[in-house]
Amino acid sequence: MNIDWQSYQDGTMPADQSEELAARLASDDDLREEYQGYRAFVEAVREAGMSEKLDDSAADLLLQRAARQAKRGRPRRGLQALAIAASLLVGFFAYRAVSYDPMALATTPTREIVTISQPEGAADWVRSKTGYDAPAISLSPDAVLVSARYGDNWACYDYESDSGKFYLYMSDRADHFAGFERQGDFFEGKGLGWYGGDMTWYLRGGSDTERRLLASRAASQTR
Amino acid sequence: MSFLYRVANRLKNDREDSADLVGETLMLAARGWRRFDGEHLKGWLVKIMTNRHLDDVRRESSRIQPSPLIDETVPDGVDTWKEVSWRLDADRLMECLQTIPEQYRLAVHLCDIESLSYEEAADALEVPIGTIRSRLSRGRNLLRARLNRAT
């Protein structure tokens, strides 16, 4: 049985061959079983890879090695790298009921929060935790990312600037803004909401003027 | 971070080497951040990581005798997907994945585990999309053959 299931599944098989194969699959139990086996295999590889036990102490290991190298006072190729990695892995804290904002997209308690200062690291973390296609967002040079968190059906980047804190919430694309006033591309409530990509976004914090400016910047990175 | 560790684990067989590779990748990414075009972050990081890994391999190969090439022929028409589907134990699967040649292992890892598109994976490994597709196909077949052989 030498069928190119990969092409069939990813849609690159020519349409006529694909239709013919689909017709065969509908009537041939053995062939269908073979295709199901292929799909089960691909899915099992994904699950096995994603559930691979990464050393829980990987971050600790980086920090320990950095400390050890620093004590020896010997420069090492990876030392600077370890410091950067360590800054990305400042710490993971699991909370069950830390602050959430029922007025925004976060209608359930925070499940987990991570202190992180790199937008791309935060995006990677949110993606791995929620499955959202979260982009890395730099709100402004003055608003520094301090943490990322998520709950059921939402995630959030937290920023701090001299003028206060900002919270950029994200959720699935759905009608979250019933009753909000529409102002151009934004929905205005206590914060500013918009749709970007396949997601809904909502920015809280700061003054109206500052929030509008930062929302515009953020929105341009979520399209 | 876990994404980078998973890819590093495909390239290195040692926990400390993986940690080093992740750290060095982050360092190089931070240095080269201005060169990032804003698309395919994962692919960009994998590209940095694999290039860094290749440097290690080149350095090692100048000191170590190359091992003889292994025949990687996939037995044609012997195994079936149906047959392998009841042998899909996660630990064994990952062990077998680690034994297939690196180019196929990476294609399977990036496309099947990390769900990168062909385009992203091709960009990350700096090969044409067609090459990624054929490496993925061959990698899956090799993995299937190894799984069948292992049981």
Coordinates of C-alpha atoms in Angstrom, one line a residue:
Chain A
M1 CA 0.0 0.0 0.0
N2 CA 2.1 2.9 -1.3
I3 CA -0.1 5.9 -1.0
D4 CA 1.2 9.4 -0.4
W5 CA -0.9 10.1 2.7
Q6 CA 1.2 13.2 3.4
S7 CA 0.1 14.9 0.2
Y8 CA -3.5 13.8 0.8
Q9 CA -3.5 15.2 4.3
D10 CA -1.7 18.5 3.6
G11 CA -3.7 19.2 0.5
T12 CA -0.8 19.2 -2.0
M13 CA -2.1 16.1 -3.8
P14 CA -3.6 17.0 -7.2
A15 CA -7.4 17.5 -6.9
D16 CA -8.3 14.6 -9.2
Q17 CA -6.1 12.1 -7.3
S18 CA -7.4 13.4 -4.0
E19 CA -11.0 13.0 -5.0
E20 CA -10.3 9.5 -6.3
L21 CA -8.6 8.6 -3.0
A22 CA -11.5 10.1 -1.0
A23 CA -13.9 8.0 -2.9
R24 CA -11.8 4.9 -2.3
L25 CA -11.6 5.7 1.4
A26 CA -15.4 5.9 1.6
S27 CA -15.8 2.4 0.3
D28 CA -12.6 0.5 1.3
D29 CA -12.4 -0.4 5.1
D30 CA -8.9 -1.7 4.8
L31 CA -7.7 1.5 3.2
R32 CA -9.5 3.6 5.7
E33 CA -7.9 1.7 8.5
E34 CA -4.5 2.4 6.9
Y35 CA -5.2 6.1 6.7
Q36 CA -6.4 6.2 10.3
G37 CA -3.2 4.4 11.3
Y38 CA -1.2 7.1 9.5
R39 CA -3.1 9.9 11.2
A40 CA -2.8 8.2 14.6
F41 CA 0.9 7.9 14.0
V42 CA 1.3 11.6 13.2
E43 CA -0.8 12.6 16.2
A44 CA 1.1 10.2 18.5
V45 CA 4.4 11.8 17.4
R46 CA 3.1 15.2 18.3
E47 CA 1.7 14.2 21.6
A48 CA 4.9 12.3 22.5
G49 CA 7.0 15.3 21.6
M50 CA 4.9 17.8 23.5
S51 CA 4.7 15.6 26.6
E52 CA 8.5 15.0 26.5
K53 CA 9.8 15.4 30.0
L54 CA 12.0 18.5 30.0
D55 CA 14.2 18.6 33.0
D56 CA 12.2 20.5 35.6
S57 CA 15.4 21.9 36.9
A58 CA 16.6 23.2 33.5
A59 CA 16.3 26.8 34.6
D60 CA 18.1 25.9 37.9
L61 CA 20.8 24.2 35.9
L62 CA 21.4 27.3 33.9
L63 CA 21.6 29.5 37.0
Q64 CA 23.8 27.0 38.9
R65 CA 26.2 26.8 36.0
A66 CA 26.3 30.6 35.6
A67 CA 27.0 30.9 39.3
R68 CA 29.7 28.2 39.2
Q69 CA 31.4 29.8 36.3
A70 CA 31.2 33.3 37.9
K71 CA 32.8 31.9 41.1
R72 CA 35.7 30.4 39.2
G73 CA 36.1 33.8 37.5
R74 CA 36.7 32.2 34.2
P75 CA 34.9 33.5 31.2
R76 CA 33.0 30.8 29.4
R77 CA 31.4 30.8 26.0
G78 CA 27.9 30.3 27.3
L79 CA 28.1 32.4 30.4
Q80 CA 26.6 35.5 28.9
A81 CA 24.0 33.2 27.3
L82 CA 23.2 31.7 30.6
A83 CA 22.6 35.1 32.1
I84 CA 20.2 36.0 29.4
A85 CA 18.5 32.7 29.7
A86 CA 18.3 33.2 33.4
S87 CA 16.7 36.6 32.9
L88 CA 14.1 35.0 30.8
L89 CA 13.5 32.4 33.4
V90 CA 13.3 34.6 36.4
G91 CA 10.7 32.5 37.9
F92 CA 7.4 30.7 37.6
F93 CA 4.7 31.3 40.2
A94 CA 1.5 29.4 40.1
Y95 CA -1.5 31.2 41.6
R96 CA -5.1 30.1 41.7
A97 CA -6.9 33.4 42.5
V98 CA -4.7 36.3 41.9
S99 CA -6.2 39.5 40.5
Y100 CA -8.4 39.2 37.5
D101 CA -10.5 41.8 35.9
P102 CA -14.1 40.9 35.3
M103 CA -14.5 44.1 33.4
A104 CA -12.0 43.0 30.8
L105 CA -11.5 39.7 28.9
A106 CA -10.2 38.0 32.1
T107 CA -13.4 36.7 33.5
T108 CA -11.8 33.8 35.4
P109 CA -8.9 33.8 37.9
T110 CA -5.3 33.7 36.8
R111 CA -4.0 30.2 36.5
E112 CA -0.3 30.9 36.2
I113 CA 1.9 33.9 35.9
V114 CA 5.5 34.3 34.8
T115 CA 7.8 37.3 35.4
I116 CA 9.4 38.0 32.1
S117 CA 10.8 41.1 30.3
Q118 CA 11.3 39.8 26.8
P119 CA 8.1 40.3 24.6
E120 CA 9.1 37.3 22.4
G121 CA 9.6 35.1 25.4
A122 CA 6.3 36.1 26.8
A123 CA 4.6 35.4 23.5
D124 CA 6.2 32.0 23.4
W125 CA 5.1 31.3 26.9
V126 CA 1.5 32.3 26.2
R127 CA 1.4 30.3 23.0
S128 CA 2.7 27.2 24.8
K129 CA 0.2 27.6 27.7
T130 CA -2.9 28.7 25.8
G131 CA -2.5 27.7 22.2
Y132 CA -3.2 31.3 21.2
D133 CA -1.2 32.6 18.3
A134 CA 0.1 35.4 20.6
P135 CA 2.5 37.8 19.0
A136 CA 5.3 39.5 20.8
I137 CA 4.2 43.1 21.5
S138 CA 6.3 46.0 22.5
L139 CA 3.9 48.5 23.9
S140 CA 6.3 51.5 23.9
P141 CA 9.9 52.2 24.9
D142 CA 8.6 53.5 28.2
A143 CA 6.3 50.7 29.0
V144 CA 8.3 47.7 30.1
L145 CA 6.9 44.2 30.0
V146 CA 7.0 42.7 33.5
S147 CA 4.9 39.6 33.4
A148 CA 2.6 37.4 31.4
R149 CA -0.3 35.3 32.7
Y150 CA -3.3 33.4 31.6
G151 CA -6.6 32.0 32.8
D152 CA -9.4 30.1 31.2
N153 CA -9.9 31.5 27.7
W154 CA -7.7 34.5 28.2
A155 CA -4.1 35.6 28.6
C156 CA -2.5 38.9 29.4
Y157 CA 0.8 40.8 29.1
D158 CA 1.5 43.2 32.0
Y159 CA 3.5 46.3 31.5
E160 CA 4.8 49.0 33.8
S161 CA 5.7 52.6 32.9
D162 CA 6.4 55.8 34.8
S163 CA 2.8 56.7 34.6
G164 CA 1.5 53.4 35.8
K165 CA 0.6 49.8 34.8
F166 CA -0.9 48.6 31.6
Y167 CA -2.6 45.3 31.0
L168 CA -3.0 43.9 27.5
Y169 CA -5.6 41.1 27.5
M170 CA -6.1 38.7 24.7
S171 CA -8.8 36.1 24.0
D172 CA -10.5 34.2 21.2
R173 CA -12.1 36.3 18.6
A174 CA -15.7 36.6 19.8
D175 CA -18.1 39.4 20.6
H176 CA -16.7 40.6 23.9
F177 CA -17.7 44.2 23.5
A178 CA -21.4 44.2 23.6
G179 CA -22.5 47.6 25.1
F180 CA -19.1 49.2 24.4
E181 CA -19.0 52.5 22.5
R182 CA -17.4 52.2 19.1
Q183 CA -14.7 54.8 18.5
G184 CA -13.1 54.2 15.1
D185 CA -11.3 50.8 15.2
F186 CA -11.7 50.6 19.0
F187 CA -14.4 49.7 21.4
E188 CA -14.3 52.0 24.4
G189 CA -15.2 50.8 27.9
K190 CA -12.9 51.1 31.0
G191 CA -10.2 50.2 28.6
L192 CA -9.9 50.0 24.8
G193 CA -10.8 46.8 22.8
W194 CA -10.2 45.8 19.3
Y195 CA -10.0 42.7 17.0
G196 CA -6.7 41.7 15.6
G197 CA -6.0 38.6 13.6
D198 CA -8.1 35.8 15.1
M199 CA -8.1 37.3 18.5
T200 CA -9.8 39.9 20.7
W201 CA -7.6 42.5 22.5
Y202 CA -8.3 44.8 25.4
L203 CA -5.9 47.3 26.9
R204 CA -6.4 48.6 30.5
G205 CA -4.5 51.2 32.5
G206 CA -3.1 54.7 32.1
S207 CA -4.9 57.9 31.1
D208 CA -7.4 58.0 28.2
T209 CA -4.8 59.7 25.9
E210 CA -2.0 57.4 26.8
R211 CA -4.1 54.3 26.6
R212 CA -5.3 55.4 23.1
L213 CA -1.7 55.9 21.9
L214 CA -0.5 52.6 23.3
A215 CA -3.6 50.7 22.0
S216 CA -2.9 52.1 18.5
R217 CA 0.7 50.8 18.7
A218 CA -0.4 47.5 20.1
A219 CA -3.1 47.1 17.5
S220 CA -0.6 47.6 14.7
Q221 CA 1.3 44.6 16.0
T222 CA -1.8 42.3 16.3
R223 CA -3.0 42.5 12.7
Chain B
M1 CA 11.8 28.3 26.4
S2 CA 10.4 24.7 26.4
F3 CA 10.2 24.9 22.6
L4 CA 13.9 25.6 22.4
Y5 CA 14.7 22.9 24.9
R6 CA 12.8 20.4 22.9
V7 CA 14.6 21.3 19.7
A8 CA 18.0 21.3 21.5
N9 CA 17.2 17.8 22.8
R10 CA 16.8 16.6 19.2
L11 CA 20.2 17.9 18.4
K12 CA 22.1 17.0 21.5
N13 CA 22.1 13.8 23.5
D14 CA 23.4 15.4 26.7
R15 CA 21.3 17.4 29.1
E16 CA 24.1 19.9 29.8
D17 CA 24.9 20.3 26.1
S18 CA 21.2 21.1 25.4
A19 CA 21.2 23.7 28.2
D20 CA 24.3 25.3 26.7
L21 CA 22.8 25.3 23.2
V22 CA 19.6 27.0 24.4
G23 CA 21.7 29.6 26.3
E24 CA 23.9 30.3 23.3
T25 CA 20.9 30.5 21.0
L26 CA 19.3 33.1 23.2
M27 CA 22.5 35.1 23.4
L28 CA 22.9 35.0 19.6
A29 CA 19.3 35.9 19.2
A30 CA 19.6 38.9 21.5
R31 CA 22.7 40.1 19.7
G32 CA 21.1 39.6 16.3
W33 CA 17.7 40.9 17.2
R34 CA 17.9 43.7 14.7
R35 CA 18.2 41.2 11.9
F36 CA 14.9 39.5 12.8
D37 CA 12.3 40.3 10.2
G38 CA 9.4 40.0 12.6
E39 CA 8.1 36.8 11.0
H40 CA 8.4 33.2 12.1
L41 CA 10.1 33.7 15.5
K42 CA 10.4 30.0 16.1
G43 CA 11.9 29.4 12.7
W44 CA 14.4 32.2 13.3
L45 CA 15.5 30.7 16.6
V46 CA 15.8 27.2 15.2
K47 CA 18.0 28.6 12.4
I48 CA 20.3 30.2 15.0
M49 CA 20.3 27.0 17.0
T50 CA 21.0 24.6 14.2
N51 CA 23.8 26.9 12.8
R52 CA 25.3 27.0 16.3
H53 CA 25.0 23.2 16.6
L54 CA 26.7 22.8 13.2
D55 CA 29.6 24.8 14.4
D56 CA 29.9 22.3 17.3
V57 CA 29.7 19.4 14.9
R58 CA 32.3 20.9 12.6
R59 CA 34.6 21.4 15.5
E60 CA 34.0 17.9 16.8
S61 CA 34.4 16.3 13.4
S62 CA 37.9 17.7 13.0
R63 CA 38.8 15.7 16.1
I64 CA 36.7 12.6 15.8
Q65 CA 36.8 9.8 13.2
P66 CA 33.6 9.8 11.2
S67 CA 31.4 6.8 11.9
P68 CA 30.6 4.6 8.9
L69 CA 27.4 5.5 7.0
I70 CA 24.4 3.5 8.0
D71 CA 22.0 2.1 5.4
E72 CA 18.8 4.1 5.9
T73 CA 16.7 2.3 3.4
V74 CA 13.1 2.1 4.4
P75 CA 11.7 -1.4 3.7
D76 CA 9.2 -0.8 1.0
G77 CA 5.7 -2.2 1.4
V78 CA 6.6 -4.3 4.4
D79 CA 5.3 -2.0 7.2
T80 CA 2.0 -0.3 7.2
W81 CA 0.6 2.6 9.2
K82 CA -2.1 0.3 10.4
E83 CA 0.5 -2.1 11.8
V84 CA 2.4 0.6 13.6
S85 CA -0.6 2.3 15.2
W86 CA -0.8 -0.1 18.1
R87 CA 2.9 0.3 18.9
L88 CA 2.8 4.0 19.6
D89 CA 4.3 4.2 23.1
A90 CA 5.4 7.7 23.7
D91 CA 8.7 6.9 25.4
R92 CA 9.7 4.4 22.7
L93 CA 8.6 6.8 20.0
M94 CA 10.9 9.5 21.3
E95 CA 13.8 7.0 21.7
C96 CA 13.3 5.9 18.1
L97 CA 13.0 9.5 16.9
Q98 CA 16.4 10.2 18.5
T99 CA 18.0 7.4 16.4
I100 CA 17.0 8.5 12.9
P101 CA 19.4 10.8 11.0
E102 CA 19.4 14.4 12.2
Q103 CA 18.0 16.0 9.0
Y104 CA 14.9 13.7 9.1
R105 CA 14.6 14.0 12.9
L106 CA 14.5 17.7 12.7
A107 CA 12.0 17.8 9.9
V108 CA 9.7 15.5 11.9
H109 CA 10.3 17.4 15.1
L110 CA 9.6 20.9 13.6
C111 CA 6.6 19.9 11.4
D112 CA 4.9 17.2 13.5
I113 CA 5.8 18.2 17.1
E114 CA 6.2 21.9 16.9
S115 CA 3.6 22.3 14.1
L116 CA 5.7 24.6 12.1
S117 CA 4.4 25.1 8.5
Y118 CA 6.6 23.7 5.7
E119 CA 7.5 27.3 4.9
E120 CA 8.7 28.0 8.5
A121 CA 10.6 24.8 8.7
A122 CA 12.2 25.3 5.3
D123 CA 13.2 28.8 6.4
A124 CA 14.6 27.5 9.7
L125 CA 16.7 24.8 8.1
E126 CA 17.6 26.9 5.1
V127 CA 16.4 24.4 2.5
P128 CA 13.6 24.5 -0.1
I129 CA 10.1 23.6 0.9
G130 CA 10.2 20.5 -1.3
T131 CA 13.2 19.2 0.6
I132 CA 11.3 19.7 3.9
R133 CA 8.3 17.7 2.5
S134 CA 10.5 14.9 1.4
R135 CA 12.5 14.8 4.6
L136 CA 9.3 14.8 6.6
S137 CA 8.0 11.9 4.6
R138 CA 11.2 10.0 4.8
G139 CA 11.6 10.8 8.5
R140 CA 8.1 9.5 9.3
N141 CA 8.8 6.3 7.3
L142 CA 12.1 5.7 9.0
L143 CA 10.5 6.3 12.4
R144 CA 7.7 3.8 11.6
A145 CA 10.3 1.3 10.5
R146 CA 12.3 1.8 13.7
L147 CA 9.2 1.4 15.8
N148 CA 8.3 -1.8 14.1
R149 CA 11.8 -3.1 14.5
A150 CA 11.9 -2.1 18.1
T151 CA 8.9 -4.2 19.1

